[in-house]
mmCIF file of N, CA and C in Angstrom:
data_model
loop_
_atom_site.group_PDB
_atom_site.id
_atom_site.type_symbol
_atom_site.label_atom_id
_atom_site.label_comp_id
_atom_site.label_asym_id
_atom_site.label_seq_id
_atom_site.Cartn_x
_atom_site.Cartn_y
_atom_site.Cartn_z
ATOM 1 N N MET O 1 31.997 23.869 -49.884
ATOM 2 C CA MET O 1 32.449 25.089 -49.236
ATOM 3 C C MET O 1 33.452 24.718 -48.147
ATOM 4 N N PRO O 2 34.512 25.461 -48.015
ATOM 5 C CA PRO O 2 35.555 25.101 -47.061
ATOM 6 C C PRO O 2 35.235 25.421 -45.601
ATOM 7 N N ILE O 3 34.115 26.087 -45.315
ATOM 8 C CA ILE O 3 33.724 26.363 -43.939
ATOM 9 C C ILE O 3 32.768 25.269 -43.479
ATOM 10 N N THR O 4 33.113 24.614 -42.376
ATOM 11 C CA THR O 4 32.284 23.558 -41.811
ATOM 12 C C THR O 4 31.647 24.067 -40.531
ATOM 13 N N VAL O 5 30.358 23.782 -40.351
ATOM 14 C CA VAL O 5 29.613 24.215 -39.175
ATOM 15 C C VAL O 5 29.492 23.030 -38.224
ATOM 16 N N ASP O 6 29.916 23.230 -36.984
ATOM 17 C CA ASP O 6 29.907 22.165 -35.983
ATOM 18 C C ASP O 6 28.900 22.414 -34.861
ATOM 19 N N ILE O 7 27.754 22.972 -35.206
ATOM 20 C CA ILE O 7 26.734 23.227 -34.186
ATOM 21 C C ILE O 7 26.289 21.918 -33.544
ATOM 22 N N ASP O 8 26.186 20.854 -34.331
ATOM 23 C CA ASP O 8 25.729 19.579 -33.781
ATOM 24 C C ASP O 8 26.672 19.061 -32.699
ATOM 25 N N VAL O 9 27.970 19.326 -32.831
ATOM 26 C CA VAL O 9 28.944 18.913 -31.816
ATOM 27 C C VAL O 9 28.663 19.640 -30.501
ATOM 28 N N MET O 10 28.449 20.959 -30.594
ATOM 29 C CA MET O 10 28.179 21.735 -29.382
ATOM 30 C C MET O 10 26.825 21.374 -28.781
ATOM 31 N N LEU O 11 25.845 21.082 -29.624
ATOM 32 C CA LEU O 11 24.544 20.655 -29.107
ATOM 33 C C LEU O 11 24.693 19.370 -28.297
ATOM 34 N N ALA O 12 25.460 18.434 -28.803
ATOM 35 C CA ALA O 12 25.675 17.172 -28.090
ATOM 36 C C ALA O 12 26.403 17.420 -26.767
ATOM 37 N N LYS O 13 27.424 18.276 -26.790
ATOM 38 C CA LYS O 13 28.169 18.575 -25.572
ATOM 39 C C LYS O 13 27.287 19.229 -24.515
ATOM 40 N N ARG O 14 26.345 20.047 -24.964
ATOM 41 C CA ARG O 14 25.466 20.777 -24.037
ATOM 42 C C ARG O 14 24.165 20.011 -23.764
ATOM 43 N N LYS O 15 24.006 18.854 -24.408
ATOM 44 C CA LYS O 15 22.789 18.043 -24.258
ATOM 45 C C LYS O 15 21.530 18.896 -24.504
ATOM 46 N N MET O 16 21.553 19.572 -25.656
ATOM 47 C CA MET O 16 20.483 20.493 -26.025
ATOM 48 C C MET O 16 19.924 20.088 -27.381
ATOM 49 N N SER O 17 18.632 20.257 -27.560
ATOM 50 C CA SER O 17 18.006 19.931 -28.839
ATOM 51 C C SER O 17 18.078 21.132 -29.786
ATOM 52 N N VAL O 18 17.888 20.842 -31.069
ATOM 53 C CA VAL O 18 17.861 21.909 -32.070
ATOM 54 C C VAL O 18 16.721 22.875 -31.766
ATOM 55 N N GLY O 19 15.570 22.344 -31.397
ATOM 56 C CA GLY O 19 14.415 23.193 -31.085
ATOM 57 C C GLY O 19 14.670 24.114 -29.910
ATOM 58 N N GLU O 20 15.296 23.586 -28.857
ATOM 59 C CA GLU O 20 15.607 24.410 -27.694
ATOM 60 C C GLU O 20 16.599 25.509 -28.054
ATOM 61 N N LEU O 21 17.631 25.145 -28.821
ATOM 62 C CA LEU O 21 18.618 26.147 -29.233
ATOM 63 C C LEU O 21 17.956 27.228 -30.078
ATOM 64 N N ALA O 22 17.128 26.831 -31.028
ATOM 65 C CA ALA O 22 16.445 27.810 -31.884
ATOM 66 C C ALA O 22 15.600 28.767 -31.046
ATOM 67 N N ASP O 23 14.849 28.227 -30.074
ATOM 68 C CA ASP O 23 14.027 29.077 -29.206
ATOM 69 C C ASP O 23 14.877 30.061 -28.411
ATOM 70 N N ARG O 24 15.961 29.560 -27.846
ATOM 71 C CA ARG O 24 16.797 30.404 -26.997
ATOM 72 C C ARG O 24 17.574 31.447 -27.792
ATOM 73 N N VAL O 25 17.908 31.132 -29.054
ATOM 74 C CA VAL O 25 18.639 32.077 -29.903
ATOM 75 C C VAL O 25 17.682 33.069 -30.554
ATOM 76 N N GLY O 26 16.447 32.630 -30.794
ATOM 77 C CA GLY O 26 15.465 33.509 -31.422
ATOM 78 C C GLY O 26 15.414 33.371 -32.935
ATOM 79 N N ILE O 27 15.725 32.181 -33.448
ATOM 80 C CA ILE O 27 15.590 31.919 -34.881
ATOM 81 C C ILE O 27 14.705 30.690 -35.056
ATOM 82 N N THR O 28 14.223 30.500 -36.262
ATOM 83 C CA THR O 28 13.352 29.357 -36.508
ATOM 84 C C THR O 28 14.180 28.068 -36.556
ATOM 85 N N PRO O 29 13.573 26.950 -36.162
ATOM 86 C CA PRO O 29 14.279 25.672 -36.286
ATOM 87 C C PRO O 29 14.713 25.391 -37.728
ATOM 88 N N ALA O 30 13.920 25.826 -38.697
ATOM 89 C CA ALA O 30 14.274 25.619 -40.107
ATOM 90 C C ALA O 30 15.547 26.382 -40.470
ATOM 91 N N ASN O 31 15.654 27.632 -40.022
ATOM 92 C CA ASN O 31 16.867 28.418 -40.309
ATOM 93 C C ASN O 31 18.074 27.852 -39.578
ATOM 94 N N LEU O 32 17.874 27.362 -38.367
ATOM 95 C CA LEU O 32 18.976 26.740 -37.642
ATOM 96 C C LEU O 32 19.426 25.462 -38.353
ATOM 97 N N ALA O 33 18.473 24.705 -38.885
ATOM 98 C CA ALA O 33 18.811 23.478 -39.621
ATOM 99 C C ALA O 33 19.623 23.803 -40.870
ATOM 100 N N VAL O 34 19.278 24.873 -41.568
ATOM 101 C CA VAL O 34 20.039 25.291 -42.756
ATOM 102 C C VAL O 34 21.479 25.597 -42.358
ATOM 103 N N LEU O 35 21.655 26.304 -41.266
ATOM 104 C CA LEU O 35 23.000 26.629 -40.794
ATOM 105 C C LEU O 35 23.730 25.367 -40.330
ATOM 106 N N LYS O 36 23.049 24.551 -39.549
ATOM 107 C CA LYS O 36 23.644 23.333 -38.979
ATOM 108 C C LYS O 36 24.084 22.347 -40.058
ATOM 109 N N ASN O 37 23.323 22.270 -41.129
ATOM 110 C CA ASN O 37 23.616 21.316 -42.193
ATOM 111 C C ASN O 37 24.566 21.858 -43.258
ATOM 112 N N GLY O 38 25.094 23.055 -43.035
ATOM 113 C CA GLY O 38 26.083 23.605 -43.951
ATOM 114 C C GLY O 38 25.514 24.155 -45.249
ATOM 115 N N ARG O 39 24.218 24.419 -45.286
ATOM 116 C CA ARG O 39 23.605 24.941 -46.508
ATOM 117 C C ARG O 39 23.492 26.460 -46.512
ATOM 118 N N ALA O 40 23.845 27.110 -45.407
ATOM 119 C CA ALA O 40 23.754 28.568 -45.318
ATOM 120 C C ALA O 40 24.868 29.214 -46.131
ATOM 121 N N LYS O 41 24.557 30.306 -46.781
ATOM 122 C CA LYS O 41 25.551 31.072 -47.529
ATOM 123 C C LYS O 41 26.203 32.135 -46.659
ATOM 124 N N ALA O 42 25.542 32.497 -45.551
ATOM 125 C CA ALA O 42 26.059 33.539 -44.671
ATOM 126 C C ALA O 42 25.419 33.375 -43.296
ATOM 127 N N VAL O 43 26.034 33.998 -42.315
ATOM 128 C CA VAL O 43 25.461 34.050 -40.966
ATOM 129 C C VAL O 43 25.721 35.442 -40.408
ATOM 130 N N ARG O 44 24.702 36.016 -39.821
ATOM 131 C CA ARG O 44 24.865 37.343 -39.218
ATOM 132 C C ARG O 44 25.701 37.225 -37.955
ATOM 133 N N PHE O 45 26.529 38.231 -37.711
ATOM 134 C CA PHE O 45 27.327 38.226 -36.487
ATOM 135 C C PHE O 45 26.425 38.200 -35.254
ATOM 136 N N ALA O 46 25.278 38.861 -35.327
ATOM 137 C CA ALA O 46 24.354 38.857 -34.186
ATOM 138 C C ALA O 46 23.858 37.434 -33.898
ATOM 139 N N THR O 47 23.592 36.659 -34.957
ATOM 140 C CA THR O 47 23.162 35.276 -34.780
ATOM 141 C C THR O 47 24.299 34.432 -34.228
ATOM 142 N N LEU O 48 25.494 34.618 -34.762
ATOM 143 C CA LEU O 48 26.662 33.889 -34.277
ATOM 144 C C LEU O 48 26.919 34.217 -32.807
ATOM 145 N N ALA O 49 26.805 35.483 -32.445
ATOM 146 C CA ALA O 49 26.998 35.899 -31.053
ATOM 147 C C ALA O 49 25.941 35.264 -30.150
ATOM 148 N N ALA O 50 24.701 35.220 -30.612
ATOM 149 C CA ALA O 50 23.630 34.606 -29.820
ATOM 150 C C ALA O 50 23.863 33.106 -29.649
ATOM 151 N N LEU O 51 24.309 32.440 -30.710
ATOM 152 C CA LEU O 51 24.623 31.011 -30.616
ATOM 153 C C LEU O 51 25.730 30.788 -29.592
ATOM 154 N N CYS O 52 26.772 31.608 -29.652
ATOM 155 C CA CYS O 52 27.890 31.471 -28.711
ATOM 156 C C CYS O 52 27.447 31.750 -27.273
ATOM 157 N N ASP O 53 26.576 32.725 -27.107
ATOM 158 C CA ASP O 53 26.077 33.064 -25.769
ATOM 159 C C ASP O 53 25.293 31.891 -25.187
ATOM 160 N N VAL O 54 24.365 31.351 -25.957
ATOM 161 C CA VAL O 54 23.524 30.261 -25.475
ATOM 162 C C VAL O 54 24.337 28.982 -25.256
ATOM 163 N N LEU O 55 25.248 28.686 -26.176
ATOM 164 C CA LEU O 55 26.040 27.463 -26.085
ATOM 165 C C LEU O 55 27.292 27.625 -25.218
ATOM 166 N N GLU O 56 27.536 28.865 -24.750
ATOM 167 C CA GLU O 56 28.703 29.171 -23.924
ATOM 168 C C GLU O 56 29.983 28.677 -24.594
ATOM 169 N N CYS O 57 30.208 29.200 -25.809
ATOM 170 C CA CYS O 57 31.374 28.782 -26.581
ATOM 171 C C CYS O 57 31.922 29.957 -27.379
ATOM 172 N N GLN O 58 32.976 29.713 -28.113
ATOM 173 C CA GLN O 58 33.597 30.700 -28.985
ATOM 174 C C GLN O 58 33.172 30.418 -30.429
ATOM 175 N N PRO O 59 33.215 31.428 -31.317
ATOM 176 C CA PRO O 59 32.857 31.184 -32.727
ATOM 177 C C PRO O 59 33.658 30.045 -33.349
ATOM 178 N N GLY O 60 34.907 29.903 -32.957
ATOM 179 C CA GLY O 60 35.746 28.828 -33.480
ATOM 180 C C GLY O 60 35.289 27.438 -33.059
ATOM 181 N N ASP O 61 34.460 27.368 -32.027
ATOM 182 C CA ASP O 61 33.884 26.079 -31.629
ATOM 183 C C ASP O 61 32.751 25.669 -32.566
ATOM 184 N N LEU O 62 32.187 26.645 -33.274
ATOM 185 C CA LEU O 62 31.049 26.390 -34.162
ATOM 186 C C LEU O 62 31.436 26.342 -35.633
ATOM 187 N N LEU O 63 32.493 27.057 -35.996
ATOM 188 C CA LEU O 63 32.907 27.166 -37.395
ATOM 189 C C LEU O 63 34.366 26.766 -37.541
ATOM 190 N N ARG O 64 34.673 26.033 -38.595
ATOM 191 C CA ARG O 64 36.076 25.731 -38.883
ATOM 192 C C ARG O 64 36.285 25.711 -40.387
ATOM 193 N N TRP O 65 37.490 26.026 -40.770
ATOM 194 C CA TRP O 65 37.880 26.065 -42.177
ATOM 195 C C TRP O 65 38.583 24.775 -42.532
ATOM 196 N N GLU O 66 38.207 24.202 -43.676
ATOM 197 C CA GLU O 66 38.883 23.028 -44.220
ATOM 198 C C GLU O 66 39.355 23.375 -45.620
ATOM 199 N N ALA O 67 40.531 22.932 -45.957
ATOM 200 C CA ALA O 67 41.039 23.154 -47.312
ATOM 201 C C ALA O 67 40.087 22.524 -48.314
ATOM 202 N N GLU O 68 39.958 23.136 -49.477
ATOM 203 C CA GLU O 68 39.052 22.631 -50.517
ATOM 204 C C GLU O 68 39.319 21.172 -50.845
ATOM 205 N N ASP O 69 40.587 20.790 -50.960
ATOM 206 C CA ASP O 69 40.929 19.407 -51.298
ATOM 207 C C ASP O 69 40.409 18.441 -50.250
ATOM 208 N N ALA O 70 40.539 18.792 -48.972
ATOM 209 C CA ALA O 70 40.072 17.916 -47.900
ATOM 210 C C ALA O 70 38.550 17.816 -47.922
ATOM 211 N N ALA O 71 37.875 18.942 -48.164
ATOM 212 C CA ALA O 71 36.417 18.940 -48.216
ATOM 213 C C ALA O 71 35.927 18.122 -49.407
ATOM 214 N N ASP O 72 36.575 18.263 -50.565
ATOM 215 C CA ASP O 72 36.193 17.497 -51.744
ATOM 216 C C ASP O 72 36.418 16.007 -51.534
ATOM 217 N N ALA O 73 37.527 15.649 -50.875
ATOM 218 C CA ALA O 73 37.823 14.237 -50.611
ATOM 219 C C ALA O 73 36.799 13.651 -49.650
ATOM 220 N N ALA O 74 36.383 14.423 -48.652
ATOM 221 C CA ALA O 74 35.376 13.949 -47.713
ATOM 222 C C ALA O 74 34.037 13.749 -48.399
ATOM 223 N N ASP O 75 33.671 14.676 -49.290
ATOM 224 C CA ASP O 75 32.419 14.544 -50.033
ATOM 225 C C ASP O 75 32.470 13.308 -50.933
ATOM 226 N N ALA O 76 33.593 13.063 -51.576
ATOM 227 C CA ALA O 76 33.730 11.914 -52.451
ATOM 228 C C ALA O 76 33.647 10.629 -51.639
ATOM 229 N N ALA O 77 34.229 10.618 -50.456
ATOM 230 C CA ALA O 77 34.187 9.425 -49.612
ATOM 231 C C ALA O 77 32.754 9.140 -49.170
ATOM 232 N N ASP O 78 31.977 10.190 -48.873
ATOM 233 C CA ASP O 78 30.586 9.997 -48.494
ATOM 234 C C ASP O 78 29.784 9.359 -49.611
ATOM 235 N N VAL O 79 30.050 9.761 -50.842
ATOM 236 C CA VAL O 79 29.323 9.230 -51.996
ATOM 237 C C VAL O 79 29.687 7.767 -52.233
ATOM 238 N N THR O 80 30.948 7.439 -52.092
ATOM 239 C CA THR O 80 31.376 6.064 -52.389
ATOM 240 C C THR O 80 31.109 5.111 -51.238
ATOM 241 N N ASP O 81 31.013 5.618 -50.009
ATOM 242 C CA ASP O 81 30.784 4.742 -48.859
ATOM 243 C C ASP O 81 29.345 4.261 -48.785
ATOM 244 N N GLY O 82 28.414 5.061 -49.261
ATOM 245 C CA GLY O 82 27.007 4.759 -49.030
ATOM 246 C C GLY O 82 26.405 3.983 -50.108
#
């Protein structure tokens, strides 16, 4: 998928754990992990707004678009590197 989720980057910048973020946003750690790991098919605007509020950031700090070719090349590199 060409949308990449960078929640882990913001968590590191804010020195916050996944569990703390989940508690403060009001979602389960499991659902946050699905979003954080890029396995989510959708995100509610209310959830995105809550994430931005807690992390004091903009939606663009959490989500970015990558061209399909770049995403496919990155996935292929991960498979061949490991």
